[in-house]
C-alpha cells in the first residue's frame, strides 16, 4: 500500500485532564465499554513505543475504548513495566519488545500500527525502524526535530508503503472542527487577526523536556506547536514568514532550551497571528477576530474539553476521547487507503515553521521566510 501523505492547558492541567477523561470514561463503564466494543480480531493491533505519561494515561485508555484498534503490543526500556502492562491489558509476552530487539516486530502479525510516544529526538529513529518493519506509524508531536528529519521520515514510510501520521488529536475534536469550518466558510466574514498562547510552568529541572539533545528545544517544540497548528487550521492558510524572539528569566534552568518565545506569523494577504509559548507561565487560549465577530477558545488545547464561543454561539466542551477519535481515523485511512488529515506532510509543514522560528530567534527577531 502506498503512503498517501498529502498531505493544555498547562502540563499540570493535562494531568488534571487525565483524571477528568478517566472519569468521563468511568472506571465501571470502562470495563463495560471494553466488553461491548468490537472483538479484537476485527480491530487493528497497535504497539505503543515508550510507556511514559502520555502513553500510560491517555493512549492506552483511548485504545481500550476504540472500536477499530486495540493495544496489541508494547515496546519499553523498563523491564518492570512489561509485567504491569501485560497484566493490565492482557498483552502476550510474544508482543513485548525493548528498544534493542524492536526490529523483530517485523514478523509480529498482531501488530499493524506502531505508535511512537518517546522523547522527541527518538521519533525519527523509531519511525524509520517501524516503517522498515512494514508497520503503519503514528508518531507523537513534534514529528521530528527539524523539517529535514520529517522529510526522511516521510520518505522512509513512502518507500516501505506504509502510512504515517502525527498525534494531532485536536484535529478530531468537535469544537476545534467548528473553528476550522468557520475559517473555510467564513460565516463571520474574513479573518482579521489570530492570537494563541500556550504555556505552563515546568517542574522537575532534570526532565528530558529541558535537555535539548532529547527535546530538540523548549516550549516551541512541546506546546508552541499547538499554536502553530491552531493558526493554520483556524485560517486554512499557510504562513509565509515569521518573526520570533526569546526571553529568559532563569538562564540556569533553561540553559539548553528556550524558556519563553513570542512570535508573529505572516500569512498571504497580510493577515498576522501573534503567539507566546513558555515554560514559565500559564496560558491555553485561541482568539480569532473575524470581520463580523470573534471566536475565543479557553481552554483551546486540553484533553478533557475545548470550550468557548464562536460569534454568539457557545461552544460547550464535548466529552469525547480525542485520542480515540484520532486513532480511529487513522485506522479508517489504512482500511480505505485514503490520506490522513494529520499525515507526515502536516507534521513537516509545522517543522518548516519551527525551523524558521529558531532562525529568527538567532537573528534577534528578524523576518524569516518559511
Ligand atoms: P514521558 O517522559 O512521560 O515519557 C517518555 C517515555 O520515553 C518514558 O517511558 C521513558 O522511559 C521513555 N524513554 C526512552 N528513552 C528515554 C530517554 N533517553 N530519556 C527519557 N525518556 C526516555 O513523556 P510524555 O509526556 O509521555 O511524552 C512523550 C511524547 O509524547 C513526546 O514526544 C511528547 O511531545 C508527546 N506528547 C504528546 C501529547 C499530545 O497531546 N499529543 C501530550 C503529551 C506528550
CSV table of C-alpha atoms and ligand atoms in Angstrom, one decimal:
chain,number,residue,atom,x,y,z
A,1,UNK,CA,0.0,0.0,0.0
A,2,UNK,CA,1.5,3.4,-1.0
A,3,UNK,CA,1.6,6.1,1.6
A,4,UNK,CA,-0.8,9.0,0.9
A,5,UNK,CA,0.9,11.6,3.0
A,6,UNK,CA,-0.7,14.5,1.1
A,7,UNK,CA,-1.0,15.9,2.7
A,8,UNK,CA,-3.3,22.3,27.5
A,9,UNK,CA,-3.7,23.8,29.4
A,10,UNK,CA,-0.5,23.5,31.3
A,11,UNK,CA,1.1,20.1,31.6
A,12,UNK,CA,-0.3,20.2,35.1
A,13,UNK,CA,-3.8,20.7,33.7
A,14,UNK,CA,-3.1,17.9,31.3
A,15,UNK,CA,-2.7,15.7,34.3
A,16,UNK,CA,-6.0,17.0,35.7
A,17,UNK,CA,-7.5,16.3,32.3
A,18,UNK,CA,-6.3,12.7,32.6
A,19,UNK,CA,-8.4,12.4,35.8
A,20,UNK,CA,-11.4,14.0,34.1
A,21,UNK,CA,-11.3,11.9,31.0
A,22,UNK,CA,-10.9,8.7,33.0
A,23,UNK,CA,-13.9,9.9,35.0
A,24,UNK,CA,-15.8,10.6,31.8
A,25,UNK,CA,-14.9,7.0,30.7
A,26,UNK,CA,-15.8,5.9,34.2
A,27,UNK,CA,-14.0,3.1,35.9
A,28,UNK,CA,-17.0,0.7,35.9
A,29,UNK,CA,-18.3,1.9,32.5
A,30,UNK,CA,-14.8,1.5,31.2
A,31,UNK,CA,-14.9,-2.3,31.7
A,32,UNK,CA,-18.4,-2.4,30.2
A,33,UNK,CA,-17.5,-0.4,27.1
A,34,UNK,CA,-14.4,-2.6,26.5
A,35,UNK,CA,-16.7,-5.7,26.6
A,36,UNK,CA,-19.3,-4.0,24.5
A,37,UNK,CA,-16.9,-3.0,21.7
A,38,UNK,CA,-15.9,-4.8,18.6
A,39,UNK,CA,-13.9,-8.0,19.2
A,40,UNK,CA,-10.1,-7.6,19.0
A,41,UNK,CA,-10.0,-10.0,16.0
A,42,UNK,CA,-11.7,-7.3,13.9
A,43,UNK,CA,-9.5,-4.4,15.1
A,44,UNK,CA,-6.0,-3.4,14.1
A,45,UNK,CA,-3.3,-4.1,16.6
A,46,UNK,CA,-1.3,-1.1,18.0
A,47,UNK,CA,2.1,-1.3,19.7
A,48,UNK,CA,2.9,1.7,21.9
A,49,UNK,CA,6.6,2.6,21.9
A,50,UNK,CA,7.6,4.4,25.2
A,51,UNK,CA,5.3,3.9,28.2
A,52,UNK,CA,5.6,7.3,29.9
A,53,UNK,CA,2.9,9.7,31.0
A,54,UNK,CA,1.1,10.2,27.7
A,55,UNK,CA,1.1,6.5,26.7
A,56,UNK,CA,0.0,5.4,30.1
A,57,UNK,CA,-2.6,7.9,31.0
A,58,UNK,CA,-4.1,8.8,27.6
A,59,UNK,CA,-3.2,6.5,24.7
A,60,UNK,CA,-3.6,3.1,26.4
A,61,UNK,CA,-7.1,4.1,27.9
A,62,UNK,CA,-8.0,5.6,24.5
A,63,UNK,CA,-7.2,2.3,22.8
A,64,UNK,CA,-9.2,0.4,25.4
A,65,UNK,CA,-12.4,2.1,24.2
A,66,UNK,CA,-11.6,2.1,20.5
A,67,UNK,CA,-13.9,0.1,18.2
A,68,UNK,CA,-11.2,-0.1,15.5
A,69,UNK,CA,-7.9,-0.6,17.3
A,70,UNK,CA,-6.6,-2.3,20.4
A,71,UNK,CA,-3.4,-2.4,22.4
A,72,UNK,CA,-1.7,-5.5,21.0
A,73,UNK,CA,1.9,-4.8,22.0
A,74,UNK,CA,4.4,-2.7,23.9
A,75,UNK,CA,8.0,-1.5,23.4
A,76,UNK,CA,9.7,-0.4,26.6
A,77,UNK,CA,13.2,0.0,28.0
A,78,UNK,CA,11.9,-0.7,31.6
A,79,UNK,CA,11.5,-4.5,32.2
A,80,UNK,CA,9.4,-3.8,35.3
A,81,UNK,CA,6.7,-2.2,33.1
A,82,UNK,CA,6.4,-5.4,31.0
A,83,UNK,CA,4.6,-7.4,33.6
A,84,UNK,CA,2.4,-4.5,34.8
A,85,UNK,CA,1.2,-3.7,31.2
A,86,UNK,CA,0.9,-7.4,30.3
A,87,UNK,CA,-1.4,-8.0,33.3
A,88,UNK,CA,-3.4,-4.8,32.8
A,89,UNK,CA,-4.0,-5.1,29.1
A,90,UNK,CA,-3.7,-8.8,28.5
A,91,UNK,CA,-0.7,-8.5,26.3
A,92,UNK,CA,1.0,-11.8,25.4
A,93,UNK,CA,4.9,-11.7,26.1
A,94,UNK,CA,5.4,-12.6,22.4
A,95,UNK,CA,4.2,-9.0,21.6
A,96,UNK,CA,6.6,-7.2,24.1
A,97,UNK,CA,9.8,-5.6,22.8
A,98,UNK,CA,12.6,-3.4,24.1
A,99,UNK,CA,14.4,-0.7,22.1
A,100,UNK,CA,17.1,-3.1,21.1
A,101,UNK,CA,15.0,-6.1,19.8
A,102,UNK,CA,12.2,-3.8,18.4
A,103,UNK,CA,13.0,-4.7,14.8
A,104,UNK,CA,11.8,-8.2,15.4
A,105,UNK,CA,8.3,-6.7,15.3
A,106,UNK,CA,8.6,-7.2,11.5
A,107,UNK,CA,7.4,-10.8,11.9
A,108,UNK,CA,4.7,-10.0,14.5
A,109,UNK,CA,1.4,-10.4,12.7
A,110,UNK,CA,-0.6,-9.0,15.6
A,111,UNK,CA,0.9,-5.5,15.2
A,112,UNK,CA,-0.5,-3.4,12.4
A,113,UNK,CA,0.4,0.1,13.8
A,114,UNK,CA,3.4,1.3,15.8
A,115,UNK,CA,2.7,4.4,17.9
A,116,UNK,CA,5.8,6.3,19.0
A,117,UNK,CA,5.5,8.1,22.3
A,118,UNK,CA,9.2,8.7,23.1
A,119,UNK,CA,11.2,11.9,23.7
A,120,UNK,CA,11.2,14.0,20.5
A,121,UNK,CA,14.8,13.2,19.5
A,122,UNK,CA,13.9,9.5,19.2
A,123,UNK,CA,10.8,9.9,16.9
A,124,UNK,CA,12.8,9.8,13.7
A,125,UNK,CA,14.8,6.7,14.5
A,126,UNK,CA,11.7,4.7,15.6
A,127,UNK,CA,9.5,5.9,12.7
A,128,UNK,CA,12.1,4.7,10.3
A,129,UNK,CA,12.6,1.4,12.1
A,130,UNK,CA,8.8,0.8,12.2
A,131,UNK,CA,8.5,1.6,8.5
A,132,UNK,CA,11.3,-0.8,7.7
A,133,UNK,CA,9.4,-3.4,9.7
A,134,UNK,CA,6.4,-2.8,7.4
A,135,UNK,CA,4.2,-1.3,10.1
A,136,UNK,CA,2.0,1.8,9.7
A,137,UNK,CA,3.2,4.5,12.0
A,138,UNK,CA,1.8,7.2,14.3
A,139,UNK,CA,4.4,9.5,15.9
A,140,UNK,CA,3.8,12.0,18.6
A,141,UNK,CA,4.3,15.7,18.1
A,142,UNK,CA,6.7,17.3,17.3
A,143,UNK,CA,7.1,14.9,14.4
A,144,UNK,CA,10.9,15.4,14.3
A,145,UNK,CA,13.5,17.9,15.4
A,146,UNK,CA,13.7,19.6,12.0
A,147,UNK,CA,11.9,19.7,8.7
A,148,UNK,CA,14.8,17.7,7.2
A,149,UNK,CA,14.2,14.9,9.7
A,150,UNK,CA,10.5,14.9,8.8
A,151,UNK,CA,11.4,14.6,5.1
A,152,UNK,CA,13.5,11.5,5.9
A,153,UNK,CA,10.6,10.0,7.9
A,154,UNK,CA,8.1,10.6,5.1
A,155,UNK,CA,10.5,9.1,2.6
A,156,UNK,CA,11.1,6.0,4.7
A,157,UNK,CA,7.3,5.4,5.1
A,158,UNK,CA,6.7,6.1,1.4
A,159,UNK,CA,9.5,3.6,0.4
A,160,UNK,CA,8.0,1.0,2.7
A,161,UNK,CA,4.5,1.6,1.5
A,162,UNK,CA,3.1,2.3,5.0
A,163,UNK,CA,1.1,5.2,6.3
A,164,UNK,CA,2.5,7.8,8.6
A,165,UNK,CA,0.5,10.2,10.8
A,166,UNK,CA,1.2,12.6,13.7
A,167,UNK,CA,-0.6,12.7,17.0
A,168,UNK,CA,-2.5,15.9,16.3
A,169,UNK,CA,-5.6,14.8,18.4
A,170,UNK,CA,-7.2,18.3,18.3
A,171,UNK,CA,-7.9,18.0,14.6
A,172,UNK,CA,-10.6,15.5,15.5
A,173,UNK,CA,-12.1,17.5,18.4
A,174,UNK,CA,-15.6,18.8,17.6
A,175,UNK,CA,-15.2,22.4,18.8
A,176,UNK,CA,-11.8,22.7,17.0
A,177,UNK,CA,-13.6,21.4,13.9
A,178,UNK,CA,-16.1,24.2,14.2
A,179,UNK,CA,-13.3,26.7,14.3
A,180,UNK,CA,-11.7,25.1,11.2
A,181,UNK,CA,-15.1,25.2,9.4
A,182,UNK,CA,-15.6,28.9,10.3
A,183,UNK,CA,-12.2,29.6,8.7
A,184,UNK,CA,-13.3,27.9,5.5
A,185,UNK,CA,-16.9,29.0,5.2
A,186,UNK,CA,-16.4,32.5,6.8
A,187,UNK,CA,-19.9,32.9,8.4
A,188,UNK,CA,-18.4,35.8,10.4
A,189,UNK,CA,-16.6,37.3,7.4
A,190,UNK,CA,-12.8,37.2,6.7
A,191,UNK,CA,-10.3,36.7,9.5
A,192,UNK,CA,-8.6,39.8,10.6
A,193,UNK,CA,-6.3,38.5,13.4
A,194,UNK,CA,-5.4,35.3,15.2
A,195,UNK,CA,-3.8,35.1,18.6
A,196,UNK,CA,-2.9,32.0,20.5
A,197,UNK,CA,-0.8,31.3,23.6
A,198,UNK,CA,0.1,28.0,25.2
A,199,UNK,CA,2.3,27.9,28.3
A,200,UNK,CA,2.8,26.1,31.6
A,201,UNK,CA,5.3,26.3,34.4
A,202,UNK,CA,7.6,23.3,34.1
A,203,UNK,CA,8.6,21.4,37.2
A,204,UNK,CA,11.5,18.9,37.5
A,205,UNK,CA,14.6,20.6,36.1
A,206,UNK,CA,16.1,17.1,35.3
A,207,UNK,CA,13.4,16.0,32.8
A,208,UNK,CA,14.1,15.3,29.1
A,209,UNK,CA,12.0,18.3,28.0
A,210,UNK,CA,14.7,20.6,29.3
A,211,UNK,CA,17.6,18.7,27.6
A,212,UNK,CA,18.0,19.9,24.0
A,213,UNK,CA,19.6,16.7,22.9
A,214,UNK,CA,16.3,14.8,23.8
A,215,UNK,CA,13.7,17.5,23.2
A,216,UNK,CA,15.2,19.4,20.3
A,217,UNK,CA,14.0,22.6,22.0
A,218,UNK,CA,11.8,24.0,24.7
A,219,UNK,CA,8.1,25.1,24.7
A,220,UNK,CA,8.1,25.8,21.0
A,221,UNK,CA,8.6,22.0,20.3
A,222,UNK,CA,6.3,20.9,23.1
A,223,UNK,CA,3.3,23.3,23.2
A,224,UNK,CA,4.1,26.2,20.8
A,225,UNK,CA,3.4,23.7,18.1
A,226,UNK,CA,-0.3,23.7,19.1
A,227,UNK,CA,-0.4,27.5,18.4
A,228,UNK,CA,1.2,27.0,15.0
A,229,UNK,CA,-1.4,24.2,14.3
A,230,UNK,CA,-4.3,26.5,15.5
A,231,UNK,CA,-3.3,29.4,13.3
A,232,UNK,CA,-3.1,27.1,10.4
A,233,UNK,CA,-6.4,25.2,11.0
A,234,UNK,CA,-8.3,28.4,12.0
A,235,UNK,CA,-7.4,30.3,8.8
A,236,UNK,CA,-6.8,27.4,6.4
A,237,UNK,CA,-3.7,29.4,5.3
A,238,UNK,CA,0.0,28.7,5.4
A,239,UNK,CA,2.3,31.3,6.9
A,240,UNK,CA,4.9,32.8,4.6
A,241,UNK,CA,7.2,34.4,7.2
A,242,UNK,CA,7.8,34.5,10.9
A,243,UNK,CA,9.5,36.8,13.4
A,244,UNK,CA,10.4,35.3,16.8
A,245,UNK,CA,12.2,36.5,20.0
A,246,UNK,CA,13.2,34.6,23.1
A,247,UNK,CA,13.2,35.8,26.8
A,248,UNK,CA,14.9,34.0,29.7
A,249,UNK,CA,14.4,34.8,33.4
A,250,UNK,CA,16.1,31.6,34.6
A,251,UNK,CA,19.2,31.0,32.4
A,252,UNK,CA,20.4,28.2,34.7
A,253,UNK,CA,17.2,26.1,34.4
A,254,UNK,CA,16.8,27.0,30.7
A,255,UNK,CA,20.5,26.6,29.8
A,256,UNK,CA,19.8,24.3,27.0
A,257,UNK,CA,16.3,25.2,25.7
A,258,UNK,CA,14.3,28.3,25.3
A,259,UNK,CA,12.1,29.5,28.3
A,260,UNK,CA,9.6,31.9,26.6
A,261,UNK,CA,9.2,32.7,23.0
A,262,UNK,CA,7.0,35.4,21.4
A,263,UNK,CA,6.4,35.2,17.7
A,264,UNK,CA,4.4,36.5,14.8
A,265,UNK,CA,3.3,34.7,11.7
A,266,UNK,CA,2.6,36.5,8.4
A,267,UNK,CA,0.0,34.9,6.1
A,268,UNK,CA,-0.8,35.7,2.4
A,269,UNK,CA,-2.9,38.8,2.1
A,270,UNK,CA,-1.3,40.4,5.2
A,271,UNK,CA,-3.0,38.6,8.0
A,272,UNK,CA,-0.9,38.4,11.1
A,273,UNK,CA,-1.0,36.0,14.0
A,274,UNK,CA,0.6,36.6,17.4
A,275,UNK,CA,1.8,33.9,19.9
A,276,UNK,CA,3.5,33.3,23.2
A,277,UNK,CA,4.7,29.9,24.4
A,278,UNK,CA,6.6,29.5,27.7
A,279,UNK,CA,7.7,27.0,30.4
A,280,UNK,CA,7.4,29.8,33.0
A,281,UNK,CA,3.8,31.0,32.9
A,282,UNK,CA,0.3,29.7,32.2
A,283,UNK,CA,-1.9,30.1,29.1
A,284,UNK,CA,-4.2,27.9,26.9
A,285,UNK,CA,-6.1,30.1,24.5
A,286,UNK,CA,-7.1,30.7,20.9
A,287,UNK,CA,-8.6,34.0,19.8
A,288,UNK,CA,-9.8,34.8,16.3
A,289,UNK,CA,-11.1,38.2,15.2
A,290,UNK,CA,-13.3,38.0,12.1
A,291,UNK,CA,-14.8,41.0,10.3
A,292,UNK,CA,-18.2,40.4,11.9
A,293,UNK,CA,-17.4,38.8,15.3
A,294,UNK,CA,-14.9,36.8,17.2
A,295,UNK,CA,-14.1,33.3,18.4
A,296,UNK,CA,-12.4,32.5,21.7
A,297,UNK,CA,-11.5,29.1,23.0
A,298,UNK,CA,-10.2,28.7,26.5
A,299,UNK,CA,-9.1,26.0,27.1
A,300,UNK,CA,-8.2,25.6,23.4
A,301,UNK,CA,-5.9,22.5,23.8
A,302,UNK,CA,-7.0,20.4,26.8
A,303,UNK,CA,-7.7,16.7,26.7
A,304,UNK,CA,-10.8,17.0,28.7
A,305,UNK,CA,-12.5,19.5,26.6
A,306,UNK,CA,-12.1,22.6,24.4
A,307,UNK,CA,-14.6,25.3,25.1
A,308,UNK,CA,-15.5,28.9,24.3
A,309,UNK,CA,-17.5,30.9,21.8
A,310,UNK,CA,-17.8,31.3,18.1
A,311,UNK,CA,-19.6,34.5,17.4
A,312,UNK,CA,-22.7,34.4,19.6
A,313,UNK,CA,-22.7,30.6,19.8
A,314,UNK,CA,-21.4,29.0,22.9
A,315,UNK,CA,-19.1,26.0,22.3
A,316,UNK,CA,-19.6,23.7,25.3
A,317,UNK,CA,-16.9,21.1,26.0
A,318,UNK,CA,-17.5,17.7,24.3
A,319,UNK,CA,-16.9,14.6,26.3
A,320,UNK,CA,-15.1,12.8,23.6
A,321,UNK,CA,-11.9,10.9,23.7
A,322,UNK,CA,-9.7,12.9,21.3
A,323,UNK,CA,-7.1,10.2,21.1
A,324,UNK,CA,-9.6,7.5,20.3
A,325,UNK,CA,-11.0,9.7,17.5
A,326,UNK,CA,-7.5,10.3,16.2
A,327,UNK,CA,-6.6,6.6,16.2
A,328,UNK,CA,-9.9,5.5,14.8
A,329,UNK,CA,-9.5,8.0,11.9
A,330,UNK,CA,-6.0,6.6,11.1
A,331,UNK,CA,-7.4,3.0,11.1
A,332,UNK,CA,-10.1,4.2,8.6
A,333,UNK,CA,-7.4,5.7,6.4
A,334,UNK,CA,-5.5,2.4,6.4
A,335,UNK,CA,-8.6,0.5,5.6
A,336,UNK,CA,-9.7,2.8,2.8
A,337,UNK,CA,-6.2,3.6,1.7
A,338,UNK,CA,-7.1,7.3,1.9
A,339,UNK,CA,-4.8,10.1,3.1
A,340,UNK,CA,-4.7,11.0,6.8
A,341,UNK,CA,-5.7,14.6,7.7
A,342,UNK,CA,-2.7,14.6,10.0
A,343,UNK,CA,-0.2,12.9,7.8
A,344,UNK,CA,3.6,13.3,7.8
A,345,UNK,CA,3.1,16.3,5.5
A,346,UNK,CA,1.1,18.1,8.2
A,347,UNK,CA,4.0,17.5,10.7
A,348,UNK,CA,6.6,18.5,8.1
A,349,UNK,CA,4.8,21.8,7.5
A,350,UNK,CA,4.8,22.7,11.2
A,351,UNK,CA,8.5,21.8,11.4
A,352,UNK,CA,9.3,24.2,8.5
A,353,UNK,CA,7.7,26.9,10.5
A,354,UNK,CA,9.6,25.9,13.7
A,355,UNK,CA,12.9,25.9,11.7
A,356,UNK,CA,12.1,29.4,10.6
A,357,UNK,CA,11.3,30.5,14.2
A,358,UNK,CA,14.6,29.2,15.5
A,359,UNK,CA,16.4,31.0,12.7
A,360,UNK,CA,14.5,34.2,13.5
A,361,UNK,CA,15.4,33.9,17.2
A,362,UNK,CA,19.1,33.5,16.3
A,363,UNK,CA,18.7,36.7,14.2
A,364,UNK,CA,17.1,38.7,17.2
A,365,UNK,CA,13.6,38.6,15.7
A,366,UNK,CA,14.4,39.3,12.0
A,367,UNK,CA,11.8,38.3,9.5
A,368,UNK,CA,12.5,34.8,8.2
A,369,UNK,CA,10.6,33.3,5.3
A,370,UNK,CA,9.1,29.8,5.8
B,1,LIG,P1,7.4,10.9,29.4
B,1,LIG,O1,8.7,11.5,29.9
B,1,LIG,O2,6.3,10.8,30.4
B,1,LIG,O3,7.6,9.5,28.7
B,1,LIG,C1,8.7,9.3,27.9
B,1,LIG,C2,8.9,7.8,27.7
B,1,LIG,O4,10.1,7.6,27.0
B,1,LIG,C3,9.2,7.1,29.1
B,1,LIG,O5,8.5,5.9,29.1
B,1,LIG,C4,10.7,6.9,29.1
B,1,LIG,O6,11.1,5.8,29.8
B,1,LIG,C5,11.0,6.7,27.6
B,1,LIG,N1,12.4,7.0,27.2
B,1,LIG,C6,13.1,6.2,26.4
B,1,LIG,N2,14.4,6.7,26.3
B,1,LIG,C7,14.4,7.9,27.1
B,1,LIG,C8,15.4,8.8,27.3
B,1,LIG,N3,16.6,8.7,26.8
B,1,LIG,N4,15.1,9.8,28.2
B,1,LIG,C9,13.9,9.9,28.7
B,1,LIG,N5,12.9,9.1,28.5
B,1,LIG,C10,13.1,8.0,27.7
B,1,LIG,O7,6.9,11.9,28.2
B,1,LIG,P2,5.5,12.1,27.6
B,1,LIG,O8,4.8,13.3,28.2
B,1,LIG,O9,4.8,10.8,27.6
B,1,LIG,O10,5.9,12.5,26.1
B,1,LIG,C11,6.3,11.5,25.1
B,1,LIG,C12,6.0,12.1,23.7
B,1,LIG,O11,4.6,12.3,23.6
B,1,LIG,C13,6.6,13.4,23.4
B,1,LIG,O12,7.1,13.5,22.1
B,1,LIG,C14,5.5,14.5,23.7
B,1,LIG,O13,5.7,15.6,22.9
B,1,LIG,C15,4.3,13.7,23.2
B,1,LIG,N6,3.1,14.1,23.9
B,1,LIG,C16,2.0,14.4,23.2
B,1,LIG,C17,0.8,14.8,23.7
B,1,LIG,C18,-0.4,15.1,22.9
B,1,LIG,O14,-1.3,15.7,23.4
B,1,LIG,N7,-0.4,14.8,21.6
B,1,LIG,C19,0.8,15.0,25.1
B,1,LIG,C20,1.9,14.7,25.9
B,1,LIG,C21,3.1,14.2,25.3
